[in-house]
Short mmCIF file of C-alpha atoms in Angstrom, two decimals:
data_model
loop_
_atom_site.label_atom_id
_atom_site.label_comp_id
_atom_site.label_asym_id
_atom_site.label_seq_id
_atom_site.Cartn_x
_atom_site.Cartn_y
_atom_site.Cartn_z
CA SER A 27 7.35 7.67 -7.92
CA THR A 28 5.07 9.55 -9.56
CA ASP A 29 5.47 11.57 -6.18
CA LEU A 30 8.89 12.81 -7.37
CA PRO A 31 8.21 13.37 -10.68
CA SER A 32 11.61 14.37 -11.55
CA PHE A 33 13.31 11.15 -9.97
CA VAL A 34 11.46 8.21 -12.21
CA HIS A 35 14.19 7.98 -14.93
CA GLY A 36 17.29 9.12 -12.54
CA ASP A 37 20.38 6.48 -11.64
CA PHE A 38 22.39 7.78 -8.24
CA HIS A 39 24.20 5.15 -7.60
CA PRO A 40 27.45 6.27 -9.48
CA GLU A 41 26.83 10.03 -8.08
CA LEU A 42 26.60 8.30 -4.68
CA THR A 43 28.76 6.05 -5.12
CA ALA A 44 31.90 8.52 -6.11
CA ALA A 45 30.73 10.94 -2.97
CA THR A 46 31.14 8.00 -0.58
CA GLY A 47 33.35 5.70 -1.46
CA LEU A 48 30.99 2.84 -0.30
CA ARG A 49 28.55 0.48 -2.16
CA ILE A 50 25.27 2.12 -2.85
CA GLU A 51 22.08 0.12 -2.80
CA LEU A 52 18.77 1.96 -4.00
CA TRP A 53 15.42 0.62 -2.96
CA ASN A 54 11.47 1.53 -3.87
CA ASP A 55 10.42 2.34 -0.17
CA ALA A 56 7.55 -0.28 -0.97
CA ASN A 57 10.21 -2.80 -2.35
CA ALA A 58 12.40 -2.26 0.90
CA ALA A 59 8.84 -2.91 3.05
CA ALA A 60 7.83 -6.14 1.69
CA TYR A 61 11.24 -7.43 2.24
CA GLY A 62 11.34 -6.81 5.53
CA GLU A 63 7.51 -7.96 6.09
CA TYR A 64 8.84 -11.42 3.88
CA LYS A 65 11.61 -11.73 6.11
CA VAL A 66 10.73 -11.00 9.86
CA GLY A 67 7.01 -9.99 9.33
CA ALA A 68 3.41 -10.89 8.33
CA GLY A 69 4.60 -12.49 5.09
CA ARG A 70 7.61 -14.87 6.93
CA GLY A 71 6.76 -18.66 5.53
CA SER A 72 5.15 -17.88 2.50
CA ARG A 73 6.91 -18.33 -0.65
CA ASP A 74 4.99 -15.71 -2.68
CA MET A 75 3.40 -12.26 -1.53
CA PHE A 76 2.22 -9.16 -2.58
CA TYR A 77 2.78 -5.94 -0.34
CA VAL A 78 0.43 -3.07 -0.35
CA THR A 79 1.04 0.73 1.72
CA ILE A 80 -1.70 2.61 1.63
CA GLY A 81 -0.78 5.82 3.05
CA THR A 82 -0.04 9.56 1.49
CA GLY A 83 0.35 7.14 -1.54
CA ILE A 84 -0.71 3.67 -2.48
CA GLY A 85 2.63 1.18 -3.47
CA GLY A 86 2.72 -2.16 -3.82
CA ALA A 87 5.33 -4.86 -4.45
CA ILE A 88 5.67 -8.81 -5.84
CA ILE A 89 7.89 -10.99 -4.24
CA LEU A 90 7.82 -14.57 -6.40
CA ASP A 91 9.65 -17.59 -5.24
CA GLY A 92 11.55 -15.83 -2.03
CA LYS A 93 12.61 -12.41 -4.56
CA LEU A 94 11.54 -9.44 -5.41
CA TRP A 95 10.33 -8.70 -9.03
CA PHE A 96 10.61 -6.26 -10.48
CA GLY A 97 9.21 -6.13 -13.87
CA ALA A 98 10.53 -4.74 -17.63
CA SER A 99 11.30 -1.11 -16.52
CA GLY A 100 11.56 -1.68 -12.49
CA PHE A 101 8.15 -0.31 -11.94
CA ALA A 102 6.31 -3.55 -10.95
CA GLY A 103 3.44 -3.37 -8.09
CA GLU A 104 2.24 -0.06 -9.03
CA PHE A 105 -1.11 -1.11 -6.85
CA GLY A 106 -2.06 2.54 -6.33
CA HIS A 107 -2.53 2.96 -10.34
CA ILE A 108 -4.65 0.23 -10.96
CA THR A 109 -8.27 1.68 -12.49
CA ILE A 110 -11.30 1.43 -9.98
CA ASP A 111 -13.31 4.34 -11.85
CA ALA A 112 -12.75 4.47 -15.49
CA GLU A 113 -14.54 8.10 -15.21
CA GLY A 114 -13.16 9.34 -11.78
CA ASP A 115 -11.00 11.79 -11.01
CA GLU A 116 -7.55 12.88 -12.40
CA CYS A 117 -4.60 11.13 -11.04
CA VAL A 118 -1.15 12.83 -10.46
CA CYS A 119 0.21 9.79 -12.87
CA GLY A 120 -2.28 11.42 -15.66
CA ASN A 121 -4.54 8.54 -15.61
CA THR A 122 -8.36 9.14 -14.41
CA GLY A 123 -9.74 6.72 -11.65
CA CYS A 124 -6.15 5.39 -9.86
CA LEU A 125 -7.08 3.79 -7.16
CA GLU A 126 -5.20 6.41 -5.56
CA THR A 127 -7.67 9.16 -6.18
CA VAL A 128 -10.01 7.26 -3.43
CA ALA A 129 -8.16 5.44 -1.46
CA SER A 130 -4.97 7.39 -0.35
CA ALA A 131 -4.79 9.12 3.29
CA PRO A 132 -4.91 12.59 1.57
CA ASN A 133 -8.13 11.44 -0.73
CA ILE A 134 -10.11 9.76 1.97
CA VAL A 135 -9.90 12.99 3.56
CA ARG A 136 -11.10 15.00 0.83
CA ARG A 137 -14.07 12.44 0.21
CA ALA A 138 -15.06 12.88 3.93
CA ASN A 139 -15.09 16.92 3.51
CA GLU A 140 -17.15 16.29 0.67
CA ARG A 141 -19.70 14.73 2.25
CA LEU A 142 -19.75 16.14 5.81
CA TYR A 143 -21.80 18.91 4.56
CA ARG A 144 -24.59 16.08 4.28
CA ASP A 145 -24.19 14.90 8.16
CA ASN A 146 -23.42 17.06 10.50
CA THR A 147 -24.18 14.89 13.32
CA SER A 148 -20.61 12.87 12.48
CA SER A 149 -17.53 13.60 15.19
CA LEU A 150 -15.68 14.43 12.42
CA SER A 151 -17.88 17.74 12.14
CA LYS A 152 -17.69 18.86 15.51
CA LEU A 153 -13.33 18.26 14.71
CA ALA A 154 -13.69 19.87 11.54
CA LEU A 155 -14.41 23.21 13.46
CA ASN A 156 -11.42 23.62 15.14
CA ARG A 157 -8.50 21.73 13.01
CA ASP A 158 -8.52 19.84 9.74
CA PHE A 159 -9.05 16.22 10.22
CA THR A 160 -6.80 13.43 9.11
CA ALA A 161 -7.66 9.79 8.05
CA ALA A 162 -6.07 9.00 11.21
CA ASP A 163 -8.65 10.86 12.67
CA ILE A 164 -11.31 8.76 10.36
CA ALA A 165 -9.87 5.65 11.44
CA ARG A 166 -10.21 6.58 15.12
CA GLU A 167 -13.71 7.74 15.27
CA ALA A 168 -14.50 4.90 13.21
CA ILE A 169 -13.37 2.72 15.40
CA ASN A 170 -15.17 4.25 18.25
CA GLY A 171 -18.31 3.83 16.80
CA ASP A 172 -19.18 7.07 14.38
CA ASP A 173 -21.53 6.29 12.03
CA PHE A 174 -20.42 8.15 9.36
CA ALA A 175 -16.69 7.42 10.09
CA LEU A 176 -17.33 3.67 9.52
CA LEU A 177 -19.37 4.35 6.24
CA MET A 178 -15.67 5.78 4.94
CA ILE A 179 -13.92 2.91 6.61
CA GLU A 180 -15.89 0.95 4.54
CA ARG A 181 -15.79 2.47 0.98
CA THR A 182 -12.46 2.74 1.25
CA GLY A 183 -12.07 -0.93 2.00
CA LYS A 184 -14.32 -1.45 -0.97
CA TYR A 185 -12.26 -0.05 -3.40
CA ILE A 186 -9.09 -1.62 -2.03
CA GLY A 187 -10.59 -4.62 -2.05
CA ALA A 188 -11.65 -4.65 -6.01
CA ALA A 189 -8.00 -4.12 -6.54
CA VAL A 190 -6.84 -6.91 -4.46
CA ALA A 191 -9.33 -9.04 -6.42
CA SER A 192 -7.11 -7.99 -9.50
CA VAL A 193 -4.01 -8.98 -7.88
CA ILE A 194 -5.53 -12.26 -6.65
CA ASN A 195 -6.98 -13.03 -9.99
CA LEU A 196 -3.55 -12.44 -11.85
CA LEU A 197 -1.46 -13.48 -9.99
CA ASN A 198 -2.91 -16.33 -7.57
CA ILE A 199 -0.83 -15.26 -4.96
CA GLU A 200 -0.37 -17.36 -1.71
CA ARG A 201 -0.26 -14.05 0.55
CA ILE A 202 -1.32 -10.37 0.57
CA ILE A 203 -0.01 -7.82 3.23
CA LEU A 204 -1.53 -4.43 3.76
CA GLY A 205 0.44 -1.99 5.63
CA GLY A 206 0.56 1.88 5.71
CA GLY A 207 -0.98 4.36 8.05
CA VAL A 208 -4.80 3.76 6.25
CA MET A 209 -4.69 0.25 7.93
CA GLU A 210 -4.59 1.67 11.17
CA ALA A 211 -8.43 1.40 11.52
CA GLY A 212 -7.38 -2.22 11.93
CA GLU A 213 -10.56 -5.13 11.56
CA LEU A 214 -12.73 -2.57 10.47
CA ILE A 215 -11.10 -1.66 6.96
CA LEU A 216 -9.74 -5.34 7.19
CA ASN A 217 -12.62 -7.24 6.73
CA ALA A 218 -14.27 -4.86 4.11
CA ILE A 219 -11.49 -5.27 1.91
CA ILE A 220 -11.20 -9.05 2.36
CA ARG A 221 -15.29 -9.26 2.06
CA GLU A 222 -14.94 -7.22 -1.53
CA ALA A 223 -12.09 -8.80 -2.90
CA GLY A 224 -14.35 -12.45 -1.86
CA ARG A 225 -16.90 -11.04 -3.85
CA ARG A 226 -14.65 -9.84 -6.80
CA SER A 227 -12.00 -12.88 -7.15
CA PHE A 228 -12.55 -16.07 -8.65
CA GLN A 229 -13.06 -18.41 -5.80
CA PRO A 230 -10.39 -21.32 -6.35
CA CYS A 231 -7.53 -18.27 -6.11
CA PHE A 232 -9.35 -16.12 -3.49
CA GLU A 233 -9.67 -19.51 -1.13
CA ALA A 234 -6.10 -19.74 -1.95
CA THR A 235 -4.91 -16.12 -0.80
CA GLN A 236 -4.37 -15.38 3.04
CA ILE A 237 -5.19 -11.60 3.44
CA ALA A 238 -3.14 -10.01 6.44
CA THR A 239 -2.30 -6.70 8.11
CA ALA A 240 1.65 -5.81 8.51
CA ALA A 241 3.32 -6.66 11.34
CA LEU A 242 6.41 -4.40 11.25
CA GLY A 243 4.59 -1.02 11.76
CA THR A 244 6.79 2.31 10.46
CA ASP A 245 10.19 -0.38 10.77
CA ALA A 246 9.06 -2.36 8.04
CA VAL A 247 11.07 0.02 5.04
CA THR A 248 13.98 0.46 7.48
CA ILE A 249 14.32 -3.40 8.25
CA GLY A 250 13.82 -4.44 4.67
CA ALA A 251 16.07 -2.39 3.40
CA ALA A 252 19.11 -3.48 5.71
CA MET A 253 18.23 -6.76 4.75
CA LEU A 254 18.64 -6.37 1.19
CA ALA A 255 21.83 -4.64 1.68
CA ARG A 256 23.04 -7.39 3.62
CA ASP A 257 21.70 -9.92 1.06
CA ALA A 258 23.37 -8.12 -1.50
CA ALA A 259 26.62 -8.00 -0.14
CA GLN A 260 26.78 -11.64 0.88
CA GLN A 261 25.71 -12.18 -2.88
CA GLU A 262 28.73 -9.85 -3.92
CA ALA A 263 31.10 -11.83 -1.91
CA THR A 264 30.40 -15.69 -2.74
CA MET A 265 30.78 -14.31 -6.37
CA ARG A 266 34.53 -13.40 -5.55
#
């Protein structure tokens, strides 16, 4: 993870196994959440699925033919680092214009603060007088009909939708599941994502893709991690 740079090249299996005497499985949180959604959540019944989590950071995971696909170095699915604006802001990964620089929760708040001085009629302006507002506040005010908050959610959805279109065009994937705190804006952001993805995708690919919100909420990572550990243990048992 670019949010934990010292862990990018780390392998903690030997140390943890030695310390606990147990078999240890380590999974990226997006991969674990994806597996949970695939098995018992919004991805259930699909064969191929792309999972996105949009919160403090933006992550992704790919499931092909029922199995997580990790790529050559284990980092497949880094959805947050798709370039959206080649001349955009610098990302923590070292690139410029990554999706994460405009659509992660902290950066939605940053963009809102940059624009608020031009719109003091928003309920967020009043909220900002008393405390720092969050992406959840923006989502709530958008649902309540605040025009400025609606604009921020719509623009965020367009950024995400443009990146989703790249996934659709590249993978011709059956199902895309969107999770994380930013998706608390519900249909407001989901519809914006679908509209933009539809506008930018190769149509035969788009028409074959179902885009939906995640079903397991904050339990997705825990459920998925438990299922991954169970399946790994079962596979090991059958090989004995």
